[in-house]
XYZ file of C-alpha atoms in Angstrom:
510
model
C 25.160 14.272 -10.482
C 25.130 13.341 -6.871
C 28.070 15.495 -5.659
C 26.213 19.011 -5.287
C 29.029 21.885 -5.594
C 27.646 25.324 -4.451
C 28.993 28.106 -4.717
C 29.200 30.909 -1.531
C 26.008 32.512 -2.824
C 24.239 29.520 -2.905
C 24.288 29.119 0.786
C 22.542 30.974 3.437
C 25.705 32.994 4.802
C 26.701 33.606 1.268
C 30.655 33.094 2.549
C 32.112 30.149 1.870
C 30.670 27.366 -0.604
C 29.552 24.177 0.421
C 29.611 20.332 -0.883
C 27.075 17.747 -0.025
C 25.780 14.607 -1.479
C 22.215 13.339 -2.495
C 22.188 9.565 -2.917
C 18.208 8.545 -3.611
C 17.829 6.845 -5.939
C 20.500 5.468 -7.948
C 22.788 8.297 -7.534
C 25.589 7.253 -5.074
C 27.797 4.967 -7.896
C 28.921 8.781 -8.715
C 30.584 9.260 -5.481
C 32.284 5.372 -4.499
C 32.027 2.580 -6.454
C 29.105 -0.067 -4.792
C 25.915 -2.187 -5.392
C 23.891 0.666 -6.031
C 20.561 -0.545 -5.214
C 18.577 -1.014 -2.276
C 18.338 -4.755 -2.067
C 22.110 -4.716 -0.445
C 23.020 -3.562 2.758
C 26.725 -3.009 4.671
C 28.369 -1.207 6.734
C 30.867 1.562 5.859
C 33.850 3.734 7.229
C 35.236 6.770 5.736
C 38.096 9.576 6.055
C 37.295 13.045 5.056
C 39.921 15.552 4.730
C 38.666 19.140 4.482
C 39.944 22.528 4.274
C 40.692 24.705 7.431
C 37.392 26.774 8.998
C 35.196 23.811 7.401
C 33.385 21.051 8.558
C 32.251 17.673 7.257
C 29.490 15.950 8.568
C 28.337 12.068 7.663
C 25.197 9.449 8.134
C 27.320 7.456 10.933
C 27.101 6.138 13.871
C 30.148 7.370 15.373
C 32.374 10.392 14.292
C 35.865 11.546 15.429
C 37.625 15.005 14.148
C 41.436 14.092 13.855
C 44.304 16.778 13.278
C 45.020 18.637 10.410
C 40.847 18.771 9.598
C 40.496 14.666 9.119
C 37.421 13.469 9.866
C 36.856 9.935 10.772
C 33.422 8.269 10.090
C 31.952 4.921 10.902
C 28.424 3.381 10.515
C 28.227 0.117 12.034
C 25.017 -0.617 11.333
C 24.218 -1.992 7.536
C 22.829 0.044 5.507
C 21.619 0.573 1.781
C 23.910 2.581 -0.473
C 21.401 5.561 -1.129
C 21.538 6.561 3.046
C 25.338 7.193 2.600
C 25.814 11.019 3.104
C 28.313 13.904 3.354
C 28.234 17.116 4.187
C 31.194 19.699 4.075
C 30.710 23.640 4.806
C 30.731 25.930 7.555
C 28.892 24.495 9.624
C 28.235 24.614 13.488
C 26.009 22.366 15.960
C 23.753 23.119 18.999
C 22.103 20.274 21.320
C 18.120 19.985 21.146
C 17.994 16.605 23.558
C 19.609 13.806 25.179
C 20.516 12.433 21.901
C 19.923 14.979 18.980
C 21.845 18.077 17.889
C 20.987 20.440 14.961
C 23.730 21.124 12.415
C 23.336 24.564 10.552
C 25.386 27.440 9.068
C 26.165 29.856 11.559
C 23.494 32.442 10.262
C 20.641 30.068 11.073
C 22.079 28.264 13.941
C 20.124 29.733 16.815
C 16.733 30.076 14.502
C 17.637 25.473 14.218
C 18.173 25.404 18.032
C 14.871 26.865 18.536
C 12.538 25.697 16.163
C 13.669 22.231 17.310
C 14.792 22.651 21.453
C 13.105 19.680 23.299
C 10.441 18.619 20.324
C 13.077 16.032 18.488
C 12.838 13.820 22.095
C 9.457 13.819 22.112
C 8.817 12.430 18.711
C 11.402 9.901 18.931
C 10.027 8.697 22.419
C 6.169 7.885 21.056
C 7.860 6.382 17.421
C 10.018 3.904 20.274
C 6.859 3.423 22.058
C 4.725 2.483 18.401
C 7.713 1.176 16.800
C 10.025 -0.537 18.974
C 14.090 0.381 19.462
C 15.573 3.523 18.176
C 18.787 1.543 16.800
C 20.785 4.394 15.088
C 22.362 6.215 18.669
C 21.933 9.846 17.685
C 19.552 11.555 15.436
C 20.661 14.951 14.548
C 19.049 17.655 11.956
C 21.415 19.045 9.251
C 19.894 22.121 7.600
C 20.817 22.619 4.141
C 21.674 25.246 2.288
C 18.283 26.876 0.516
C 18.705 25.175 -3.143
C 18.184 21.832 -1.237
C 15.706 19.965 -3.599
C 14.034 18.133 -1.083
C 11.945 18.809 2.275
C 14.030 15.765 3.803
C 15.966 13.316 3.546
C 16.403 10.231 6.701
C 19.895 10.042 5.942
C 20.279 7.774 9.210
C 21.825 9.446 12.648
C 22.072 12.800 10.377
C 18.266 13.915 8.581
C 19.421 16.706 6.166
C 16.571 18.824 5.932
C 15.068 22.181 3.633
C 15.658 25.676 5.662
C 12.382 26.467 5.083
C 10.988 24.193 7.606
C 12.080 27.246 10.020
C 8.857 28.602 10.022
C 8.948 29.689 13.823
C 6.416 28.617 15.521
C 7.127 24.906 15.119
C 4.478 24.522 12.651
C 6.381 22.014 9.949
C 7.333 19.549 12.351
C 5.483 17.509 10.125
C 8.551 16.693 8.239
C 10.665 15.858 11.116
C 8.225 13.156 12.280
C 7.789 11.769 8.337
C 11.665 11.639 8.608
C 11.895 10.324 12.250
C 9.553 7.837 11.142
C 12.011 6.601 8.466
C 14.536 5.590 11.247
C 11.513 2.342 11.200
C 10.748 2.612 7.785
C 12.821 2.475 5.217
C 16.169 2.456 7.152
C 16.013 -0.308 9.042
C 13.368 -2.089 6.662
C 13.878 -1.365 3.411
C 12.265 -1.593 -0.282
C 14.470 -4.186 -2.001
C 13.432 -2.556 -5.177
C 12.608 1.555 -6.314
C 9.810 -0.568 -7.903
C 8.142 -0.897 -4.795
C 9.224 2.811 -3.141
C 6.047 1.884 -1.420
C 7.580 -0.172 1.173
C 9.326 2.937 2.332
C 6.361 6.251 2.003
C 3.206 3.818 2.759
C 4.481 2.886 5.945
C 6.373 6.009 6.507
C 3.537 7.772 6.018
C 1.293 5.917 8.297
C 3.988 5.860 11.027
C 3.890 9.239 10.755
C 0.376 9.763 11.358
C 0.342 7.499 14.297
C 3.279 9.596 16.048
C 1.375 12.455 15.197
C -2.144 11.462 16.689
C -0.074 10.553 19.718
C 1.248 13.741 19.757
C -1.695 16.537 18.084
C -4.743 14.390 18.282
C -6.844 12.665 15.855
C -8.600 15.937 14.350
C -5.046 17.612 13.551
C -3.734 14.390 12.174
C -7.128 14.079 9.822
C -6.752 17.481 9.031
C -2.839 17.116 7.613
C -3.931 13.947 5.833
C -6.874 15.431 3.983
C -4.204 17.723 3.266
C -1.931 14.902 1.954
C -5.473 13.161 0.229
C -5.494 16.614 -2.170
C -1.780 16.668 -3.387
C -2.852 13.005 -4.204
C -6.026 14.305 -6.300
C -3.756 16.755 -7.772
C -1.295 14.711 -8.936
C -3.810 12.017 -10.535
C -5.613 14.992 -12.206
C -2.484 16.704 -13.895
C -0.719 12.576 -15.329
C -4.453 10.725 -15.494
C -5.702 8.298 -13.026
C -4.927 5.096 -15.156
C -1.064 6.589 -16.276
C 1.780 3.891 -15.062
C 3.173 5.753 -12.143
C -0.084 5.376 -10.632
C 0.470 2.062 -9.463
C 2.365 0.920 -5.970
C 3.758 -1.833 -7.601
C 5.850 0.694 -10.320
C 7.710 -1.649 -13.156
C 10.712 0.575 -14.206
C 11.458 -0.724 -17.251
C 15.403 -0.949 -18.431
C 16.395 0.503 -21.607
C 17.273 -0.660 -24.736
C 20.967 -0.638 -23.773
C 22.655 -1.624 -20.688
C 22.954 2.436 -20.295
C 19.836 3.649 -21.263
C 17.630 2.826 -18.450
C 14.751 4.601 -16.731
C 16.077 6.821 -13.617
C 13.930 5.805 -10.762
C 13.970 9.108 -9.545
C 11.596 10.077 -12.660
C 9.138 7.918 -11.202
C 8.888 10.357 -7.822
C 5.453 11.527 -7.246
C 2.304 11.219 -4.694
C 1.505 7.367 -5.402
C 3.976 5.634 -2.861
C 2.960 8.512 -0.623
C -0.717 9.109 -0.446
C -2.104 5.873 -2.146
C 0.669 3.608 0.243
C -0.728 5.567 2.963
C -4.449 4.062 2.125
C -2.936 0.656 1.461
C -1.552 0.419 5.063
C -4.630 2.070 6.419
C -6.292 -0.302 4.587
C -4.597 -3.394 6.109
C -5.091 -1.656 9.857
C -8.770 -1.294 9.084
C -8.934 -5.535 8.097
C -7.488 -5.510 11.346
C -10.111 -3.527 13.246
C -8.556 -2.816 16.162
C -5.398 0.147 16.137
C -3.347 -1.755 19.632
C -3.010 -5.374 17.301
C -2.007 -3.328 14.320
C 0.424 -1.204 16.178
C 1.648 -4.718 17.207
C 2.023 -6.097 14.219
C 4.217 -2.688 13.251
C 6.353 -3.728 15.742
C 6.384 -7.355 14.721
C 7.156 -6.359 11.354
C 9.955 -4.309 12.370
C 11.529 -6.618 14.306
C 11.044 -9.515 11.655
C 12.633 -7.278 8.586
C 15.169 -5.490 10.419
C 17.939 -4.808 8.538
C 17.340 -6.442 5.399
C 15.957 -5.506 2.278
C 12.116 -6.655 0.962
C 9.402 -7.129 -1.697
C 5.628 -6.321 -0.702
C 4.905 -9.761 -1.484
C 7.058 -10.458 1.845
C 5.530 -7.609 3.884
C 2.216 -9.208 2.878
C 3.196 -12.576 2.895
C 3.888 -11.805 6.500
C 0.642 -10.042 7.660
C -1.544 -12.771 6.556
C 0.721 -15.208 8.820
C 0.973 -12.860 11.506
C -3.016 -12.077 11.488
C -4.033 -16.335 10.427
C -8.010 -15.380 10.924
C -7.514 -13.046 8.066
C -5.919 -15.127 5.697
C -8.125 -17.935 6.281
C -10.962 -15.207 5.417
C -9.337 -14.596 2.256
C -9.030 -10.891 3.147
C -6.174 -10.700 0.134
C -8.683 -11.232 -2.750
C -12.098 -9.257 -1.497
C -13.360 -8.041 -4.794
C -12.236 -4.899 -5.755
C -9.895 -4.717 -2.865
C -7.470 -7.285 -3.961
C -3.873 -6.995 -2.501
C -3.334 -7.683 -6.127
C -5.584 -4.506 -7.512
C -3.984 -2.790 -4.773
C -0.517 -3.292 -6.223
C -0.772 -3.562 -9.836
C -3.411 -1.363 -11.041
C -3.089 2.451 -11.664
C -5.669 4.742 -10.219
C -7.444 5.960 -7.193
C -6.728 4.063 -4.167
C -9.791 1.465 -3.791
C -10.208 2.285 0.295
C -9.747 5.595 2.089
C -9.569 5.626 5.545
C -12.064 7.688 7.598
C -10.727 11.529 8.261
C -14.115 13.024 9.518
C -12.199 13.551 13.166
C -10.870 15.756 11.343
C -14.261 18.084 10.256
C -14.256 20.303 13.446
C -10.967 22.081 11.496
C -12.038 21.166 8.222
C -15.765 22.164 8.110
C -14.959 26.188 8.797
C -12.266 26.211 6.577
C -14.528 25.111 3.611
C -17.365 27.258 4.298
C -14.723 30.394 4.612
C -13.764 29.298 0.944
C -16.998 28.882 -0.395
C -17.692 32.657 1.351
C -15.119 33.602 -0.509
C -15.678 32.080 -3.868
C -19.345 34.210 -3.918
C -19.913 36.663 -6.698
C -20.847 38.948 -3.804
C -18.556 38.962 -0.906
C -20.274 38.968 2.469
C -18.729 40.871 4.803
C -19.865 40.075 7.798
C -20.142 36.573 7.603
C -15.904 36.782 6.476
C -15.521 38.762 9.452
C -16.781 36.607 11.854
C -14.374 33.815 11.160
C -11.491 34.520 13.184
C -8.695 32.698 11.369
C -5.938 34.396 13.749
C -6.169 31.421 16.024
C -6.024 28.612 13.331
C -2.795 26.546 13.266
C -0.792 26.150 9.583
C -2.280 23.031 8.180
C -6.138 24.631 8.760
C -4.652 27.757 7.006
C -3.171 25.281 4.276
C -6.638 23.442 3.668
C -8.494 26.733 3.464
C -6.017 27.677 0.624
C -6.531 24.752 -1.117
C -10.302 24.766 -1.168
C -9.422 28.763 -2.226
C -7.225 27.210 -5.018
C -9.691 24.676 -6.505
C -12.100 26.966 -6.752
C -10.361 29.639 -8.251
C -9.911 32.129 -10.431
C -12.249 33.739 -8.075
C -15.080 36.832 -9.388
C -13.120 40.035 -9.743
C -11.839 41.726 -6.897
C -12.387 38.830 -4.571
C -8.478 37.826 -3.848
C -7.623 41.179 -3.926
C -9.825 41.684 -1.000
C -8.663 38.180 0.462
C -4.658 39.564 0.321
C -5.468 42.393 2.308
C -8.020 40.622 4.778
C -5.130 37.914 5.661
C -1.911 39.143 5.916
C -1.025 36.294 7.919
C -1.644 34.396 4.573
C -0.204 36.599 2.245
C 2.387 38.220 4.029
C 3.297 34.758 5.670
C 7.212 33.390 5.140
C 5.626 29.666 6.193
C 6.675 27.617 3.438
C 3.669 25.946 3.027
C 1.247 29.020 3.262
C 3.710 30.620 0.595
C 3.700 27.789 -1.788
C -0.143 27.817 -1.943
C -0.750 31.965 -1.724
C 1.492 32.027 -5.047
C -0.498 29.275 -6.346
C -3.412 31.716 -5.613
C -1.722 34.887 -7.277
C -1.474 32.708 -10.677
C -4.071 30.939 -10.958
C -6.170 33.994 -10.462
C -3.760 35.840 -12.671
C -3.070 38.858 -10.009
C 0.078 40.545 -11.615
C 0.659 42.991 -8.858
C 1.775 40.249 -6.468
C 3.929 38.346 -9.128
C 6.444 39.510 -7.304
C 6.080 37.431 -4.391
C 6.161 34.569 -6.739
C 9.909 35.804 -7.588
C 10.391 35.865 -4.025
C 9.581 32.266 -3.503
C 11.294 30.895 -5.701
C 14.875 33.058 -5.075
C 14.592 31.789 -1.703
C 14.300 28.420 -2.042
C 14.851 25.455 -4.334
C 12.726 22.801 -3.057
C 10.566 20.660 -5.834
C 8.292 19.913 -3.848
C 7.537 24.050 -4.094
C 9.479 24.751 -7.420
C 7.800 22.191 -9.975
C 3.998 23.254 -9.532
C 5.066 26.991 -9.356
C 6.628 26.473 -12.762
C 3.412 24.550 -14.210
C 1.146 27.150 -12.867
C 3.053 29.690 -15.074
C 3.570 27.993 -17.807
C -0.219 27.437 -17.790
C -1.058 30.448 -17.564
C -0.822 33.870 -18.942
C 1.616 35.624 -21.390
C 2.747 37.014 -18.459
C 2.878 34.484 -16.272
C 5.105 32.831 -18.706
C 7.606 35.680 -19.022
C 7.911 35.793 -15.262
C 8.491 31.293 -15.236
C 11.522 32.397 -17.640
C 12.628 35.552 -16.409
C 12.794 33.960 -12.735
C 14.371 30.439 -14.061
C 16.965 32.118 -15.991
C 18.567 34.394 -12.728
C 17.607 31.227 -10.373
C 18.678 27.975 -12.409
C 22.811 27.841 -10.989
C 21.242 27.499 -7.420
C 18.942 24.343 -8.580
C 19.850 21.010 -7.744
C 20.456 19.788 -11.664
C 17.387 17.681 -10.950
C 15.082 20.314 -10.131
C 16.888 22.321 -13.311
C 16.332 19.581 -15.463
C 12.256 19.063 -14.592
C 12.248 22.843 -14.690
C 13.090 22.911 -18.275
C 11.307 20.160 -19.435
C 7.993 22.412 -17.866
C 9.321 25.601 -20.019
C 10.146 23.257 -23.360
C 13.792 23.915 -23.114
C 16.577 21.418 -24.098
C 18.187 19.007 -21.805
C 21.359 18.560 -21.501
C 22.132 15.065 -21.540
């Protein structure tokens, strides 16, 4: 399952196929035999031979290309099994900085060298300057092939990434800092356990948001995270805020055989994410002051680096870094127990303050609630200008749009037409929630662009809640979630494919 196959028309030039590898979680004892979990780290070396006009790419530290198409790989830092990656196609490079080059087919080469010219320095620069050391030499951008399940992932030196973050205009560089940010957190400190995935989003996440404040401001950052605090909502809404998965502290139980136990990449979802995110926000705002806790990051790094840990050691070592807090008790306020924190499902007890964030946040929800009148006025709609709003105020608009549709009659007919910047847009993001839009308000005559979507890409992040939205919805709407999953399942990861069918109540192949 962790070798991916694809065939020439599963890639972007449609030419020659293409191989890679996906090793999160547990995936990797497919392709070598290893410890397969996270709580071991080595180095590795490997020889690739590949056929003439391809290329094969790794997550290492140093690469040579040999005669007769041998490639030579070495990573000589230790790492955990999951960040060991290849990647064999046609593929072709262009520099972006002093140490970063984007790896693409040839087809979207120059739209890669673009999109990311100059901005990969910059990021890496403020995450040194928060973090400490970049230690991994070179971080390049592979982008996939389109069926690539997922927006990123930090395989180290070598991020392979979704095409659709190609928006251009540089708007999803989101992404690239969340993956960046890995290079701190999760790579060079990792969750010892998938029990504790955690470890690896909370902080990512946070790290993240830090480069980006550095980088957008506080209002823009706010804005993305609000963004970030609704997926979260979502998610708890759909599974139930007291389900297991809700917890940080996940305990994936093993099966009643040696062979039967549970995947941890069933146990993906928004919790590690979002609610992590609070739980380190949390732990900067016991701190009270952002230069000590930006510290302590660094102090953390450097403490943990390469190895493998449990939270109770992350926490362990906060309260001895920070010894005013521990003598406080800060661990066992009531109701904000690092225990409660951990082990009990639900909303996340804290959530940090993202009214910077209002200026951008504040016309987008009045524009919705315009919007969401039984009578549409006119020329309070036209006085917004939304031309000059960047992606993630666009995306918050939509999703107040979405939670309060399906909208009176008429009303996102008019919106379509009004926005063509939204509805027209090929932005990922703006796509994922206009079709979210067309189906929850049940507006056939732009099913279509739901088809659309989801022949272009294969991302879950994008794929899964189009396929619940349809299967939720009308007659129609479910003929369309069939119609499009039967032409579009052989470019699915068998992941995606799988979750997919599960949605539509088909059988699993085992």
């Amino acid at each position: 399952p962790q070798v991916c196959w694809l065939a020439p028309e599963q890639t972007a030039g449609k030419q020659k196929p293409y191989m890679y590898t996906q090793g999160q979680a547990v995936l990797n004892r497919s392709f070598f035999p290893g410890f397969d979990t996270p709580s071991v780290k080595c180095t590795y070396s490997a020889t690739v031979k590949v056929p003439e006009g391809f290329t094969a790419v790794m997550s290492a530290t140093s690469w040579e290309r040999q005669e007769d198409n041998t490639f030579v790989f070495k990573m000589s830092q230790p790492i955990p099994s999951y960040l060991i990656a290849l990647a064999v196609g046609d593929i072709v490079s262009a520099d972006v900085g002093p140490r970063s080059r984007v790896w693409a087919e040839p087809c979207l080469i120059e739209a890669a060298k673009k999109e990311y010219d100059g901005v990969i320095e910059e990021f890496l620069a403020v995450g040194e300057k928060l973090f400490g050391p970049y230690v991994w030499g070179r971080y390049d951008i592979l982008f996939m092939p389109p069926s690539f399940p997922f927006g990123g992932m930090e395989n180290p030196c070598l991020t392979f990434v979704t095409p659709c973050l190609l928006a251009g205009d540089r708007s999803l560089a989101d992404v690239i800092i969340h993956e960046i940010s890995h290079s701190w957190f999760g790579n060079l400190v990792t969750n010892a356990s998938w029990g504790e995935f955690w470890l690896n989003e909370g902080f990512t996440m946070y790290a993240q948001r830090r480069i980006s404040t550095e980088v957008y401001g506080l209002a823009y950052t706010c804005l993305e995270a609000a963004t970030g605090r609704a997926l979260l909502r979502q998610h708890m809404d759909n599974t139930g805020e007291d389900h297991p998965l809700n917890k940080l502290r996940v305990v994936i139980e093993p099966g009643f055989s040696l062979f039967l136990g549970v995947n941890p990449d069933d146990t993906y979802n928004e919790t590690p994410y979002e609610k992590g995110y609070c739980f380190v926000s949390y732990l900067a705002h016991l701190v009270g002051d952002q230069s000590k806790f930006d510290a302590f990051l660094q102090a953390y790094v450097n403490r943990f680096k390469f190895q493998s840990i449990t939270a109770d050691d992350a926490l362990g070592f906060f309260l001895e870094y920070f010894p005013e807090l521990k003598e406080k008790g800060v661990d066992s306020i009531p109701g904000l127990e690092f225990d409660r924190w951990l082990n009990t499902p639900g909303w996340p007890p804290y959530l940090p303050d993202l009214s910077p964030g209002e200026q951008l946040m504040k016309p987008a929800d009045e524009l919705a609630a315009l919007w969401a009148a039984d009578g549409l006025n006119m020329e309070a709609i036209e006085a917004v200008d939304v031309t000059a709003w960047r992606t993630y105020q666009l995306v918050y608009f939509l999703d107040q749009v979405l939670q309060k549709s399906p909208l009176p009659k008429g009303n996102v007919e008019r919106l379509s037409e009004m926005y063509p910047k939204i509805s027209k847009a090929q932005n990922a993001e703006l796509r994922l929630r206009w079709c979210q839009i067309v189906l929850k308000n049940n507006l056939e005559a732009e099913y279509s662009k739901v088809k659309d979507f989801l022949h272009s890409q294969g991302k879950q992040k994008y794929t899964l809640p189009l396929y619940r939205a349809m299967w939720g919805g009308s007659e129609s709407a479910r003929a369309l979630a069939m119609e499009t999953f039967s032409a579009t399942a052989p470019q699915l990861h068998v992941n995606v494919q799988n979750y997919v069918k599960k949605i539509l109540g088909l059988e699993v192949a085992q």
